[in-house]
PDB file of C-alpha atoms in Angstrom:
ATOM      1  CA  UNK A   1      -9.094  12.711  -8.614  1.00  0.00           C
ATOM      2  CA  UNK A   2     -11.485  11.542  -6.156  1.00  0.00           C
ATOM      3  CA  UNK A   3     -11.570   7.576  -4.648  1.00  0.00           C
ATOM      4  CA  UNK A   4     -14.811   6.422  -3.224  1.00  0.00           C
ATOM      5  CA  UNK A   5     -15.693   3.612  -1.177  1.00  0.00           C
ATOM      6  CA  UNK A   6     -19.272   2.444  -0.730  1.00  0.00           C
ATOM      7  CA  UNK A   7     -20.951  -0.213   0.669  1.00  0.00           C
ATOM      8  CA  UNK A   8     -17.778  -2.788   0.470  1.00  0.00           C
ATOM      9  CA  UNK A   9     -18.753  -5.731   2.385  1.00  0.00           C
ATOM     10  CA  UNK A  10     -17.160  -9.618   2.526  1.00  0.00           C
ATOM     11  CA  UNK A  11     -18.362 -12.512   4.472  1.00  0.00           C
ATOM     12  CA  UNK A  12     -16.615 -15.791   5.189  1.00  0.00           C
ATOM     13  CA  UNK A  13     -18.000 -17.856   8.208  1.00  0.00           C
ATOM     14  CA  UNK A  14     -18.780 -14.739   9.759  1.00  0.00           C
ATOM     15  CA  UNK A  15     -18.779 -11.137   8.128  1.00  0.00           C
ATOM     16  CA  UNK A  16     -15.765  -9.502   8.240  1.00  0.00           C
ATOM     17  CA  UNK A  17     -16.267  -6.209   6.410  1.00  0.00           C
ATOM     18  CA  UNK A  18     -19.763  -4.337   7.215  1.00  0.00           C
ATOM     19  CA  UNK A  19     -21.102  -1.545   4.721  1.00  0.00           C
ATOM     20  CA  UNK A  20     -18.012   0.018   4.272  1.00  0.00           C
ATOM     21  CA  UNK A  21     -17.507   3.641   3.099  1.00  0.00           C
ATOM     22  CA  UNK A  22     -15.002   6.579   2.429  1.00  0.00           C
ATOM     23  CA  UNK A  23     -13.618   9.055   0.301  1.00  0.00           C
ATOM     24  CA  UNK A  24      -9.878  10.443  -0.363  1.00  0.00           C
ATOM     25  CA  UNK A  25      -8.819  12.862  -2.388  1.00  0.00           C
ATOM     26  CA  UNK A  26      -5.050  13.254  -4.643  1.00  0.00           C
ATOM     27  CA  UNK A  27      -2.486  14.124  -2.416  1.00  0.00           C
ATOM     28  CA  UNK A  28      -4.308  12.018   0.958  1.00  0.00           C
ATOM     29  CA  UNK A  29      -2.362   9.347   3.180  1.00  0.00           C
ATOM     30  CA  UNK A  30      -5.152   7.305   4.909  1.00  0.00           C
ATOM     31  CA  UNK A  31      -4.483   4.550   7.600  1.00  0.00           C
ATOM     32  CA  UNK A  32      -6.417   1.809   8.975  1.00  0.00           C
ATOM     33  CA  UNK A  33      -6.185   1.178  12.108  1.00  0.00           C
ATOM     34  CA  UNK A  34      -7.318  -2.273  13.788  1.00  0.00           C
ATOM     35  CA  UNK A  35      -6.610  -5.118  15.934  1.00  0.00           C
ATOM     36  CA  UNK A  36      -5.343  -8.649  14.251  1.00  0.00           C
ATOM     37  CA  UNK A  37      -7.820  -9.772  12.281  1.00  0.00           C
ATOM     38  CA  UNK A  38     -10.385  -6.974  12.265  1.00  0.00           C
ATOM     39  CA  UNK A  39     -10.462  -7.190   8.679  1.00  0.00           C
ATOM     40  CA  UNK A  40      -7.925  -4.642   7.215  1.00  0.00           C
ATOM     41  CA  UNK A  41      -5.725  -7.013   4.946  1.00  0.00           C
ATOM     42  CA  UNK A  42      -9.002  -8.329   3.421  1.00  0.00           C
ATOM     43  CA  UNK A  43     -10.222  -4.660   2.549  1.00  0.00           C
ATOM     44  CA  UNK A  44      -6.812  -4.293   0.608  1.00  0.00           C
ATOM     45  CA  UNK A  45      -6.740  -7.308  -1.203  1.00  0.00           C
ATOM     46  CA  UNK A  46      -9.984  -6.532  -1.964  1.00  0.00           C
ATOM     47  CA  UNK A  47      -9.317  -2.939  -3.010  1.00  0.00           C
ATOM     48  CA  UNK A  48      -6.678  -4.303  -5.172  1.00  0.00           C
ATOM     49  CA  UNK A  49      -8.606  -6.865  -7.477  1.00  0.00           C
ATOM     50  CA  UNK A  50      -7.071  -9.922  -5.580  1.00  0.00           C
ATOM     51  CA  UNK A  51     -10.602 -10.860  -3.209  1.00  0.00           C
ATOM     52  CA  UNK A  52     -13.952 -10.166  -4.620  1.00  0.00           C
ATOM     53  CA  UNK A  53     -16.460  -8.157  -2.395  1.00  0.00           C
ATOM     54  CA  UNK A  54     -20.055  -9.609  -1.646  1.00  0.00           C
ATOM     55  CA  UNK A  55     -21.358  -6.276  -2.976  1.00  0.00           C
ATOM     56  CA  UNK A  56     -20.119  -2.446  -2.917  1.00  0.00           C
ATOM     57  CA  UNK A  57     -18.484  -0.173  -5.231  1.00  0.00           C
ATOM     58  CA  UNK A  58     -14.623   1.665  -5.882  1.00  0.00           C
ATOM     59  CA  UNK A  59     -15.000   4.264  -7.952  1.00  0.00           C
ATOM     60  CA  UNK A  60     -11.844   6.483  -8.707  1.00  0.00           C
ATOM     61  CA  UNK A  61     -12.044   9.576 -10.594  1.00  0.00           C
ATOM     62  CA  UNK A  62     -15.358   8.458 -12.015  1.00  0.00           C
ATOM     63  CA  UNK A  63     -14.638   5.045 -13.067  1.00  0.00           C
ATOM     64  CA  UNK A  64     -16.212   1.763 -11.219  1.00  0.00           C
ATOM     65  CA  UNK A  65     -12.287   0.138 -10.733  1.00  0.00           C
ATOM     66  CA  UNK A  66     -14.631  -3.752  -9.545  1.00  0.00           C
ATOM     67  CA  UNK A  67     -16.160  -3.415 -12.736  1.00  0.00           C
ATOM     68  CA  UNK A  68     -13.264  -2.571 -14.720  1.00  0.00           C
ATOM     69  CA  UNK A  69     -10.147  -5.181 -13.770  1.00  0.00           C
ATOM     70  CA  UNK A  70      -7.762  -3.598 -16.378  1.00  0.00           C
ATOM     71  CA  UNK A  71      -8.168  -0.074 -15.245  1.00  0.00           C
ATOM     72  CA  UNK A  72      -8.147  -1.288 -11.705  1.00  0.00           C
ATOM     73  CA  UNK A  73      -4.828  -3.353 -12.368  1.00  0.00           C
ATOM     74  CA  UNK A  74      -3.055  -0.218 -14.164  1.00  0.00           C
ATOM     75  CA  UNK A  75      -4.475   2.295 -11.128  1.00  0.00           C
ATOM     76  CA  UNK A  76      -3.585   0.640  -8.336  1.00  0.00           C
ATOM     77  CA  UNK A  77      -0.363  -0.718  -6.882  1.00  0.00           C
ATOM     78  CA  UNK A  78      -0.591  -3.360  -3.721  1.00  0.00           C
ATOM     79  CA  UNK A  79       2.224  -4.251  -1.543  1.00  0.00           C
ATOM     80  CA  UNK A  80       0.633  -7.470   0.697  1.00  0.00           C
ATOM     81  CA  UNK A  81       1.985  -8.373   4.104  1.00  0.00           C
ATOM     82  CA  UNK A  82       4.094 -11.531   2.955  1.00  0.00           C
ATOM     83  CA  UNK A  83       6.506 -10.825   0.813  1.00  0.00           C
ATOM     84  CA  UNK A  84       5.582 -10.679  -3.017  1.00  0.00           C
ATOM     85  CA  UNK A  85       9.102 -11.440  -3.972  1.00  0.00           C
ATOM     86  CA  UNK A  86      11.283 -14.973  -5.580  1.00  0.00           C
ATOM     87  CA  UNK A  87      13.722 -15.157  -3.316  1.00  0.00           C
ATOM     88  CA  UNK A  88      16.123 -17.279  -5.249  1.00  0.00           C
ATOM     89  CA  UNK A  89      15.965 -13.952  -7.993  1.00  0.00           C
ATOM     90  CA  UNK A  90      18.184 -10.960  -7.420  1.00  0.00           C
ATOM     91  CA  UNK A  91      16.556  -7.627  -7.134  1.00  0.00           C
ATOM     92  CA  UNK A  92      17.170  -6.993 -10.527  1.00  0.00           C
ATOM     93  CA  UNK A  93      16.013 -10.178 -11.793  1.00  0.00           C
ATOM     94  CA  UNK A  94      12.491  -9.374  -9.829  1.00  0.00           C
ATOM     95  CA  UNK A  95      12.501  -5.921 -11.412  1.00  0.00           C
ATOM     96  CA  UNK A  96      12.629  -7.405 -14.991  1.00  0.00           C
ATOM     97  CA  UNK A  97       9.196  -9.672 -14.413  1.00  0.00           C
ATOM     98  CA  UNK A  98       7.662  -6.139 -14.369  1.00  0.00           C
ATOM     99  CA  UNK A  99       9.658  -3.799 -16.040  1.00  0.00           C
ATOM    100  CA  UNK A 100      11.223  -3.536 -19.458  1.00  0.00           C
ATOM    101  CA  UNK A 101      14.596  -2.904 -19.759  1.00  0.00           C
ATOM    102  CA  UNK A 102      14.166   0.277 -20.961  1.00  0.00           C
ATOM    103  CA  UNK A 103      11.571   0.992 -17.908  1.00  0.00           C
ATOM    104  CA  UNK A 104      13.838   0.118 -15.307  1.00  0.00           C
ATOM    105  CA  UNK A 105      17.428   1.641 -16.831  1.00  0.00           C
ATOM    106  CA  UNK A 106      15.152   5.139 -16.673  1.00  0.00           C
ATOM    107  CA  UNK A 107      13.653   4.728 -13.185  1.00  0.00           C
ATOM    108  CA  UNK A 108      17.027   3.347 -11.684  1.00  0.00           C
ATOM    109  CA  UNK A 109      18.834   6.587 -13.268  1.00  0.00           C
ATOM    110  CA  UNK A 110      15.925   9.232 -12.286  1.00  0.00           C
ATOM    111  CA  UNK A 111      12.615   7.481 -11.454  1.00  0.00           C
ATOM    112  CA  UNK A 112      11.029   5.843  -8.511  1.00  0.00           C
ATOM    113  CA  UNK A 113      13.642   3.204  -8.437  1.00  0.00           C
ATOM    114  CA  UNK A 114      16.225   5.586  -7.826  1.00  0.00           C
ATOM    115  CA  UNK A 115      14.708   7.398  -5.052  1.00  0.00           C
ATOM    116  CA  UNK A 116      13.708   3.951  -2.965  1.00  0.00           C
ATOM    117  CA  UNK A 117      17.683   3.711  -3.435  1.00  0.00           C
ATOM    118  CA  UNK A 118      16.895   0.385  -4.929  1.00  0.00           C
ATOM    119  CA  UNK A 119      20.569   0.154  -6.790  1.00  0.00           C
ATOM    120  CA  UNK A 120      22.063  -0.432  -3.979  1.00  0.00           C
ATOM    121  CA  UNK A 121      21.290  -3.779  -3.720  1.00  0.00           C
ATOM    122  CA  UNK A 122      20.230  -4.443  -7.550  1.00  0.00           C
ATOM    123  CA  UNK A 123      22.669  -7.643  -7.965  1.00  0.00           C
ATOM    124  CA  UNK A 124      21.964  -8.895  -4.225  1.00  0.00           C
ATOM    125  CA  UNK A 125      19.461 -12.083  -4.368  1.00  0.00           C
ATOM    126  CA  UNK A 126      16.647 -11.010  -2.287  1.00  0.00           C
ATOM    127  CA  UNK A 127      17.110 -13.848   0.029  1.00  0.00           C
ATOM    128  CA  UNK A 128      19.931 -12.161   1.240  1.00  0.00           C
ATOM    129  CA  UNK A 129      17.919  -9.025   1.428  1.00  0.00           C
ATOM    130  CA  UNK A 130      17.081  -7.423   4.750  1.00  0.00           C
ATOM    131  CA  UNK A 131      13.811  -6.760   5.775  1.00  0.00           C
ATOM    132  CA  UNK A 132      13.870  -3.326   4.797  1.00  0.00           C
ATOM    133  CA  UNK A 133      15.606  -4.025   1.510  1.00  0.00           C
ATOM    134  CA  UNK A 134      12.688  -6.470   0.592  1.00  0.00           C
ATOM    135  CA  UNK A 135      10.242  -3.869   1.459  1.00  0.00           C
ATOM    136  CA  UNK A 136      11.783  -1.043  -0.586  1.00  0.00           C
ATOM    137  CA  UNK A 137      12.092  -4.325  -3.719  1.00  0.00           C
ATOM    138  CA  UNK A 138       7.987  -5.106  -2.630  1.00  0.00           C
ATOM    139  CA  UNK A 139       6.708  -1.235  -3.557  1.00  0.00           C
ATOM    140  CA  UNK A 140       9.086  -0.914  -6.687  1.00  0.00           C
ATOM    141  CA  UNK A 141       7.679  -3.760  -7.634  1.00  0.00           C
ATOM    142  CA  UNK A 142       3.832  -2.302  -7.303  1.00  0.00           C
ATOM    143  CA  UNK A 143       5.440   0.997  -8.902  1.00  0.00           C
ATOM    144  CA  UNK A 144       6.039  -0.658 -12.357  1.00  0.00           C
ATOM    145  CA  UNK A 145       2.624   0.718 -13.587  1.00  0.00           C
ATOM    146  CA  UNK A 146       2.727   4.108 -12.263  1.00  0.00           C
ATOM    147  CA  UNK A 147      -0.799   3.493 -10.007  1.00  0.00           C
ATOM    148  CA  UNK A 148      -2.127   6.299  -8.606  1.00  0.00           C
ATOM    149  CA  UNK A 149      -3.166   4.814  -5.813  1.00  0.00           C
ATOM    150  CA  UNK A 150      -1.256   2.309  -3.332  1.00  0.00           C
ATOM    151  CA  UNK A 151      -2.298  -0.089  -1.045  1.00  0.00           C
ATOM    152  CA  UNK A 152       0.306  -1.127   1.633  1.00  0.00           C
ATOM    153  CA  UNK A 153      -0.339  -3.423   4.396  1.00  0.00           C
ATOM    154  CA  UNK A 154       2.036  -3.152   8.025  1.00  0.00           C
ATOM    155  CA  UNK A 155       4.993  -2.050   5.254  1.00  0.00           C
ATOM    156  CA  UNK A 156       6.785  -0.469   8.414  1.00  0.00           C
ATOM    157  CA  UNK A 157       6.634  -3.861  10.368  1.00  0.00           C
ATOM    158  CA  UNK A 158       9.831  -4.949  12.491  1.00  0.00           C
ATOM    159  CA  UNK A 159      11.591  -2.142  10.166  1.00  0.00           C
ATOM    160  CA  UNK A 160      14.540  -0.032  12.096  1.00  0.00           C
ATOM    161  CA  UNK A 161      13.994   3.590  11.794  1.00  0.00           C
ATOM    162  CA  UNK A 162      16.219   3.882   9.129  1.00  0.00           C
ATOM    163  CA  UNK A 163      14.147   2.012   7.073  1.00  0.00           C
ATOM    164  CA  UNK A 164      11.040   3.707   8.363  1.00  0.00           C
ATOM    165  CA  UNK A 165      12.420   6.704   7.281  1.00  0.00           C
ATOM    166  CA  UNK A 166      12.868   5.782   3.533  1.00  0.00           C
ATOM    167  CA  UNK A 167       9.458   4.495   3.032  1.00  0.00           C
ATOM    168  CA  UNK A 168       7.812   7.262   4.575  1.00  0.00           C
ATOM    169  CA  UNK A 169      10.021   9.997   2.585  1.00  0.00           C
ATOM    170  CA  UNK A 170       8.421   8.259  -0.481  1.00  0.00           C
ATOM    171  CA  UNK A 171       5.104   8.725   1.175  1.00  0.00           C
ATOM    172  CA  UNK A 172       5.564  12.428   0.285  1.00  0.00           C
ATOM    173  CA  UNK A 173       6.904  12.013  -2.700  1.00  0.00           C
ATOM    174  CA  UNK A 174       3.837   9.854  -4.515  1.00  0.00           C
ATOM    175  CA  UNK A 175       1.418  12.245  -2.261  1.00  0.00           C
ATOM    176  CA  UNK A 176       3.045  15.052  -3.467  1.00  0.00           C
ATOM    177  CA  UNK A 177       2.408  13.644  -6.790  1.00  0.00           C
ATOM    178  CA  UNK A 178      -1.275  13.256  -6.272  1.00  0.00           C
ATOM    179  CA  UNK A 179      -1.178  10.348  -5.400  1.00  0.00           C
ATOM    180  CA  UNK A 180      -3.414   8.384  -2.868  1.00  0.00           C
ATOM    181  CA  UNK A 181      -1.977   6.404  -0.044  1.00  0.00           C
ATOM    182  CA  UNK A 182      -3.930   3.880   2.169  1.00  0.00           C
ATOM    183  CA  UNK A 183      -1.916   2.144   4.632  1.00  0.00           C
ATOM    184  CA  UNK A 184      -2.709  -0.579   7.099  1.00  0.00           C
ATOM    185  CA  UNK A 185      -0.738  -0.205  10.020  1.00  0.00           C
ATOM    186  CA  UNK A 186      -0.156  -0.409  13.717  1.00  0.00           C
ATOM    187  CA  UNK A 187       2.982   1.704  13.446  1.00  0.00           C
ATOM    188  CA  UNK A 188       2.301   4.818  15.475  1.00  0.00           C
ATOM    189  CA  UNK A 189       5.618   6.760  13.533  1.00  0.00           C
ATOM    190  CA  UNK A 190       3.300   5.412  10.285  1.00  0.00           C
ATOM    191  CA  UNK A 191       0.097   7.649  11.678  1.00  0.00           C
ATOM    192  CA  UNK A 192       1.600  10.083  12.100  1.00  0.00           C
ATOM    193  CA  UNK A 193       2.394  10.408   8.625  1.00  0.00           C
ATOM    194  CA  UNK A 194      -1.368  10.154   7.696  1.00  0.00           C
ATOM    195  CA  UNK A 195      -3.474  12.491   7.074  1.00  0.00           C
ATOM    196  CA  UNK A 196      -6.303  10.785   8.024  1.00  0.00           C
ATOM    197  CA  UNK A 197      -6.952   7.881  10.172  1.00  0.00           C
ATOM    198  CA  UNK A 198      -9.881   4.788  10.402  1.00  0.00           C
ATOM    199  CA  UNK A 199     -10.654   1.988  13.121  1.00  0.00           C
ATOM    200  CA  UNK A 200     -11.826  -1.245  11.274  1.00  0.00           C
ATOM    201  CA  UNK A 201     -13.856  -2.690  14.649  1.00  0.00           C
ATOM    202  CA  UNK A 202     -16.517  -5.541  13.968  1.00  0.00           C
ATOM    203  CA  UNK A 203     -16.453  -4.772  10.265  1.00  0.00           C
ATOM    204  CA  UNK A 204     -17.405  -0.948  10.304  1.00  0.00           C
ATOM    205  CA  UNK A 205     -15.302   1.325   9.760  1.00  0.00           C
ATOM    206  CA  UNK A 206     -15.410   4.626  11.416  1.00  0.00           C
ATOM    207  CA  UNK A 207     -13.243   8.165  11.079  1.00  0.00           C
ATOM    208  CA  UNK A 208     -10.911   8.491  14.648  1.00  0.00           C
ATOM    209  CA  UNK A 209      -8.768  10.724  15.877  1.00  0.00           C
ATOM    210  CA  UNK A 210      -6.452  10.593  18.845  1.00  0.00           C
ATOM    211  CA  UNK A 211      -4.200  12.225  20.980  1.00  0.00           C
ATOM    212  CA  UNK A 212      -2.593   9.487  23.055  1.00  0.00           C
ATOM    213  CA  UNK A 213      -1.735   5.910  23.192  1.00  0.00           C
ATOM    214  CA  UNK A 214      -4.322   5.071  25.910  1.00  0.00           C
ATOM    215  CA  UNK A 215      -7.306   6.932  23.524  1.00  0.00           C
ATOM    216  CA  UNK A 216      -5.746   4.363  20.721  1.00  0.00           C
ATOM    217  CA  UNK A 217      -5.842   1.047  22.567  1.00  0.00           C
ATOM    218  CA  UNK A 218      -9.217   2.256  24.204  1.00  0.00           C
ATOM    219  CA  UNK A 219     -10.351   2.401  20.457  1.00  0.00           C
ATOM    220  CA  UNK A 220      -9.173  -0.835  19.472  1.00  0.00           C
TER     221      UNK A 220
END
């Protein structure tokens, strides 16, 4: 199915998203690209129900998700910067808030859980979690109502490439599964795994493609 963006704008003192627009189809990993504080968390949180826009529309596969909260909440997973997580809770125990028992013996055996290797560290409380741990915990958590789209924001920050690795395997894996991807980043390993790329500058966001580092930070 087809996502479209139109016309998604947000002021606070000043106005931080301008008009914006685009489209994705199943099977697309988009990233935004933009300096701190050009505006990318707040498009995410406000692609995934938690900020509301000043005006624009989300429509995905026909259906007007800003209109329709329990659709929206069912289609799309969000994994924010800060970590989602109760850190006094084991992995496990944060599983449970969102998935039945039944849910989560079937994923750990076969499912999503299984691939993000999450039983590894299903007993460990997620204070004693590394980064990378917490991360692969934060997008099974946004998994537990099979969205079809997900909204990730820097989820490859201060990971080792190990780590890297793991998230973006799953990349092609919920791609691969028509699934939609849009990922805010400044992780050039992450753009690379994109299949199409966006500058957020002075709330408009534009297409961009690059080559080097230099055309990048030019961008920016």
């Amino acid at each position: 199915m087809k996502l479209t963006l139109s016309g998604i704008c947000k002021s606070y003192r000043n106005k931080v998203l301008d008009g914006i627009s685009l489209t994705a189809e199943e099977g697309e990993c988009i990233a935004l690209l933009g300096s701190n504080g050009s505006g990318k968390s707040t498009l995410l949180s406000i692609l995934a129900g938690v900020v509301k826009p000043d005006s624009g529309s989300f429509n995905y596969g026909g259906r007007e998700l800003f209109s329709d909260k329990k659709y929206l909440s069912k289609a799309v997973g969000y994994v924010p910067q800060n970590n989602p997580l109760i850190e006094e809770l084991t992995s496990y125990d944060n599983l449970r808030l969102w998935y039945s028992a039944r849910e989560l013996e079937a994923s750990l055996s076969e499912g999503v859980l299984s691939f993000l290797e999450i039983k590894d560290f299903l007993k460990t409380p997620v204070c004693e979690l590394s980064g990378g741990m917490k991360k692969r915990l934060s997008i099974a958590v946004s998994l537990s109502s099979s969205p079809e789209i997900l909204l990730l924001d820097e989820p490859s920050a201060a990971l080792d490439v190990v780590c890297k690795k793991k998230i973006f395997d799953y990349y092609k894996y919920f791609t691969k599964n028509h699934g939609i991807i849009i990922t805010a980043t400044h992780d050039v390993s992450e753009i690379s795994e994109c299949t199409k790329c966006f500058i957020l500058k002075n709330g408009i966001l534009v297409p961009f493609a690059f080559k080097t580092m230099e055309q990048l930070a030019e961008a920016l």
